[in-house]
Short mmCIF file of C-alpha atoms in Angstrom, two decimals:
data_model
loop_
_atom_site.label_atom_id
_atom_site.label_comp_id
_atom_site.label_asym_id
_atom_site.label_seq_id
_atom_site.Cartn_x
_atom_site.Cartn_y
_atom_site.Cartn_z
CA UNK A 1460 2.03 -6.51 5.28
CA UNK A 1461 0.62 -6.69 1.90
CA UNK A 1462 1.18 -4.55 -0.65
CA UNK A 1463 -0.04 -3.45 -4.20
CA UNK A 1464 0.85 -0.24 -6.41
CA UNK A 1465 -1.78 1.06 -8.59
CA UNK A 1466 0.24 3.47 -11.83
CA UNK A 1467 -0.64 5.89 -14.04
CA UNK A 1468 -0.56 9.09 -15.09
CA UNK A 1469 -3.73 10.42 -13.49
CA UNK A 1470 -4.59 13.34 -15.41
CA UNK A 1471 -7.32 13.60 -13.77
CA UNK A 1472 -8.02 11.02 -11.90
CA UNK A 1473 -11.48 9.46 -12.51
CA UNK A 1474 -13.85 8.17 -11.08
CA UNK A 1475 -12.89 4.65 -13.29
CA UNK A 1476 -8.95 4.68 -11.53
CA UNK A 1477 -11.15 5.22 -7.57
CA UNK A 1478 -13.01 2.16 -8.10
CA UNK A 1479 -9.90 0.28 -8.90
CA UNK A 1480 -7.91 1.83 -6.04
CA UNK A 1481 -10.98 1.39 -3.86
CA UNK A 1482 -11.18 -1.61 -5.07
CA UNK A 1483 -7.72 -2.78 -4.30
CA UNK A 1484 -7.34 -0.79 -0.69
CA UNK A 1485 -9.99 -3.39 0.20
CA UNK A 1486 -7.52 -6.50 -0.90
CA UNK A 1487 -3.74 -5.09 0.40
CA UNK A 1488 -3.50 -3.71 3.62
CA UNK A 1489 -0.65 -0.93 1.87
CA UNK A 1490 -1.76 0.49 -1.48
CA UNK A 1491 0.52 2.88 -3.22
CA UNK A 1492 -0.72 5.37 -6.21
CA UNK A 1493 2.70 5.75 -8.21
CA UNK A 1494 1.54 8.66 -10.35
CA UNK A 1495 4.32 8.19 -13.18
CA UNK A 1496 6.33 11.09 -14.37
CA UNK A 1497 7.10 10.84 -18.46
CA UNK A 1498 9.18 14.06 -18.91
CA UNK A 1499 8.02 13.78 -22.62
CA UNK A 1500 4.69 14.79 -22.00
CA UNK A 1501 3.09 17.58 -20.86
CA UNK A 1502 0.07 16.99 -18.99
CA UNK A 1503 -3.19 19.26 -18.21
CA UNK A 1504 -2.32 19.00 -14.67
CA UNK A 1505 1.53 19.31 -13.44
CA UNK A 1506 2.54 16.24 -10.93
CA UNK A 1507 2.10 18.04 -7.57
CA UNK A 1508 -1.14 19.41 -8.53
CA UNK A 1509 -2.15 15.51 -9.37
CA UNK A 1510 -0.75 13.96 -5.93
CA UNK A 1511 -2.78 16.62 -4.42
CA UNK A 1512 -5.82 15.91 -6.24
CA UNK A 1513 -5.48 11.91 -5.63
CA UNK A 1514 -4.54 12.57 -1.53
CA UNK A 1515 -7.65 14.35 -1.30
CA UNK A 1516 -9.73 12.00 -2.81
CA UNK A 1517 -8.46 8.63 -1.47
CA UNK A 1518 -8.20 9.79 2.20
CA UNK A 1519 -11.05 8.27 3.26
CA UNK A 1520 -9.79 4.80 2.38
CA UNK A 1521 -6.92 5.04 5.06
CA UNK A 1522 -4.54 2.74 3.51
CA UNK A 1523 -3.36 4.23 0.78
CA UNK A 1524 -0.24 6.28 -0.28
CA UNK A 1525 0.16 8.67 -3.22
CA UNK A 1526 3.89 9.36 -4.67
CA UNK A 1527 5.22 10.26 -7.72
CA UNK A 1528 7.83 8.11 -9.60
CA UNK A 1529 10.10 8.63 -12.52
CA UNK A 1530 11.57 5.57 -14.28
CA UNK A 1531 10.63 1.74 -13.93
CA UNK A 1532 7.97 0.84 -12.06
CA UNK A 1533 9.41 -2.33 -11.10
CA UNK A 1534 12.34 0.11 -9.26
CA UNK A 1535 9.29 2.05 -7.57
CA UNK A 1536 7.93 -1.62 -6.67
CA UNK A 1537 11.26 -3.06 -5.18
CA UNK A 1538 12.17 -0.08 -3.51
CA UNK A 1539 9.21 -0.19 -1.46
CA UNK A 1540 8.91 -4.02 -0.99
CA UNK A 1541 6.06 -4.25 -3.11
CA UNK A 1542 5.23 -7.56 -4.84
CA UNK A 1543 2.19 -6.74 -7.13
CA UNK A 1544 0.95 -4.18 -9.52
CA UNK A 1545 -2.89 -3.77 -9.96
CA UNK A 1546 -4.55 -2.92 -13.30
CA UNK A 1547 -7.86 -2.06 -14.44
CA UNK A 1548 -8.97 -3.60 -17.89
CA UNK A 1549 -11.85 -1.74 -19.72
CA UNK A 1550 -11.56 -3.40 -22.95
CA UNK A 1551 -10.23 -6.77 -24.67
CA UNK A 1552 -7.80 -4.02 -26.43
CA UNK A 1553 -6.11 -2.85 -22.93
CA UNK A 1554 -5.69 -6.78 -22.42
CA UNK A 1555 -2.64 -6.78 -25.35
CA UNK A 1556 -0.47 -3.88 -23.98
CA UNK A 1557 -1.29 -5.03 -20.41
CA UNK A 1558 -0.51 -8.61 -20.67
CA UNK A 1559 3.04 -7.41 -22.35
CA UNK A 1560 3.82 -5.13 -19.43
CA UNK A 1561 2.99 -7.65 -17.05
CA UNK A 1562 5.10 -10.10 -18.80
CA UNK A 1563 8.13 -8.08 -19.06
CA UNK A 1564 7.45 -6.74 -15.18
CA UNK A 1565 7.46 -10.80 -14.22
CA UNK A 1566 10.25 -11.50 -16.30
CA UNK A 1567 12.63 -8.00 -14.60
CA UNK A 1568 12.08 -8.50 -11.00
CA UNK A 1569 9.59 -10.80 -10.74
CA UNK A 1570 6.62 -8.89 -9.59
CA UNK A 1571 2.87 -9.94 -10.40
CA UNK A 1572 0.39 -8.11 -11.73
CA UNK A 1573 -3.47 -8.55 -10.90
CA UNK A 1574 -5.66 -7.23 -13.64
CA UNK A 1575 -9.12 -6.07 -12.66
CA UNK A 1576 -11.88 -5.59 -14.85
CA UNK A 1577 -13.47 -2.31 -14.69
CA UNK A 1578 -16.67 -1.70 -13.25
CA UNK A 1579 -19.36 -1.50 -17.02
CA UNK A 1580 -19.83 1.87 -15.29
CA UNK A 1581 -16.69 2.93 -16.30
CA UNK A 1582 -15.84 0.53 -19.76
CA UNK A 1583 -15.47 3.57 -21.85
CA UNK A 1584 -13.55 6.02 -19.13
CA UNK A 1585 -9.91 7.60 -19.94
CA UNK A 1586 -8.52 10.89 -18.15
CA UNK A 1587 -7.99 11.60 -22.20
CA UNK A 1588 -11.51 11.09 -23.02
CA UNK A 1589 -12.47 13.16 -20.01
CA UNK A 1590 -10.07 16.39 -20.94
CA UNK A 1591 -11.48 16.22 -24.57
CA UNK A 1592 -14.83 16.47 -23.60
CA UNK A 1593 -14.58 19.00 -20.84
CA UNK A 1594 -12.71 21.16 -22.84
CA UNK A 1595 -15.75 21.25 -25.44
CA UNK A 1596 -17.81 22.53 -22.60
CA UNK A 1597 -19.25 18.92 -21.91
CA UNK A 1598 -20.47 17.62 -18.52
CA UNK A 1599 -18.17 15.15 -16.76
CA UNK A 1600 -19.45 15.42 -13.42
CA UNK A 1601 -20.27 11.84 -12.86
CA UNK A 1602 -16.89 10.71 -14.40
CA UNK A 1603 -14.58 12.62 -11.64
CA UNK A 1604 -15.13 13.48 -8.14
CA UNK A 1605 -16.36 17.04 -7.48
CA UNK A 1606 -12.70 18.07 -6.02
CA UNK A 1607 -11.54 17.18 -9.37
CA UNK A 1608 -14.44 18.36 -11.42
CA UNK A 1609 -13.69 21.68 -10.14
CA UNK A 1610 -9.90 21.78 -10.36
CA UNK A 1611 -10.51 20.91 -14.36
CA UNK A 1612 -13.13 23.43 -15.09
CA UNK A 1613 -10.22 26.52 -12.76
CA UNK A 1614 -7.78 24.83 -15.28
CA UNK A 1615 -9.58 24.91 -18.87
CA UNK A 1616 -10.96 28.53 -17.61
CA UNK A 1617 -7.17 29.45 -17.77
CA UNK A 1618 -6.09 28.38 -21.41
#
């Protein structure tokens, strides 16, 4: 069986980090979403509220798993049996950071990582980006799925 992780923080998931899972479900028959947990931060959404959000929205591509992990993600890859990490580039400037995790991922346990250049739909697209401008009262519709477009607008009605 093949396998591939996709990571990140996910908060929200867009519709930029779908078309790289979707992307990917069609290439590994096993695609995990490790939706990392940095204790540090503090996110919009909390980490059970973002596996829920990504389930939802990925369950109609049938091969894909959603789990949360705290630490390495080379641990979350060899504890699973998974041999390759898949990354969406947007920019020459994600290339850098990306190319240095990948290097240092190689170099730990020796798994690969696949980059995957982001569809020009979604060049510009962070969950960041997204918050700011939702917040402001903008319209991000056609950057999340609906499920998620409502879950933002129930959270920044709260604050």
């Amino acid at each position: 069986m093949r396998r591939a992780v996709c990571p990140g923080s996910f908060d929200p998931i867009t519709n930029g980090h779908l078309d790289i899972i979707g992307r990917a479900s069609r290439l590994y028959d096993e695609v995990y979403v490790a939706v990392m947990i940095n204790k540090s931060k503090s996110g919009l959404f909390e980490i059970e509220e973002r596996l829920d959000l990504i389930r939802q929205v990925t369950a109609d591509y049938g091969n894909v798993r959603v789990e949360a992990f705290h630490g390495l993600l080379v641990d979350f890859c060899k504890q699973r049996d998974i041999p390759a990490i898949v990354k969406g580039l947007r920019a020459v400037s994600d290339f850098d950071y990306e190319l240095q995790m990948a290097q240092m991922n190689m170099g730990l346990s020796g798994v690969e990582t696949l980059f995957v250049p982001t569809n020009p739909t979604y060049s510009f697209l962070s969950s960041s980006l997204v918050k700011e401008v939702a917040t402001w009262g903008g319209d991000v519709s056609h950057l999340v799925p609906p499920l998620v477009l409502e879950a933002l607008n129930r959270r920044l009605r709260q604050d």
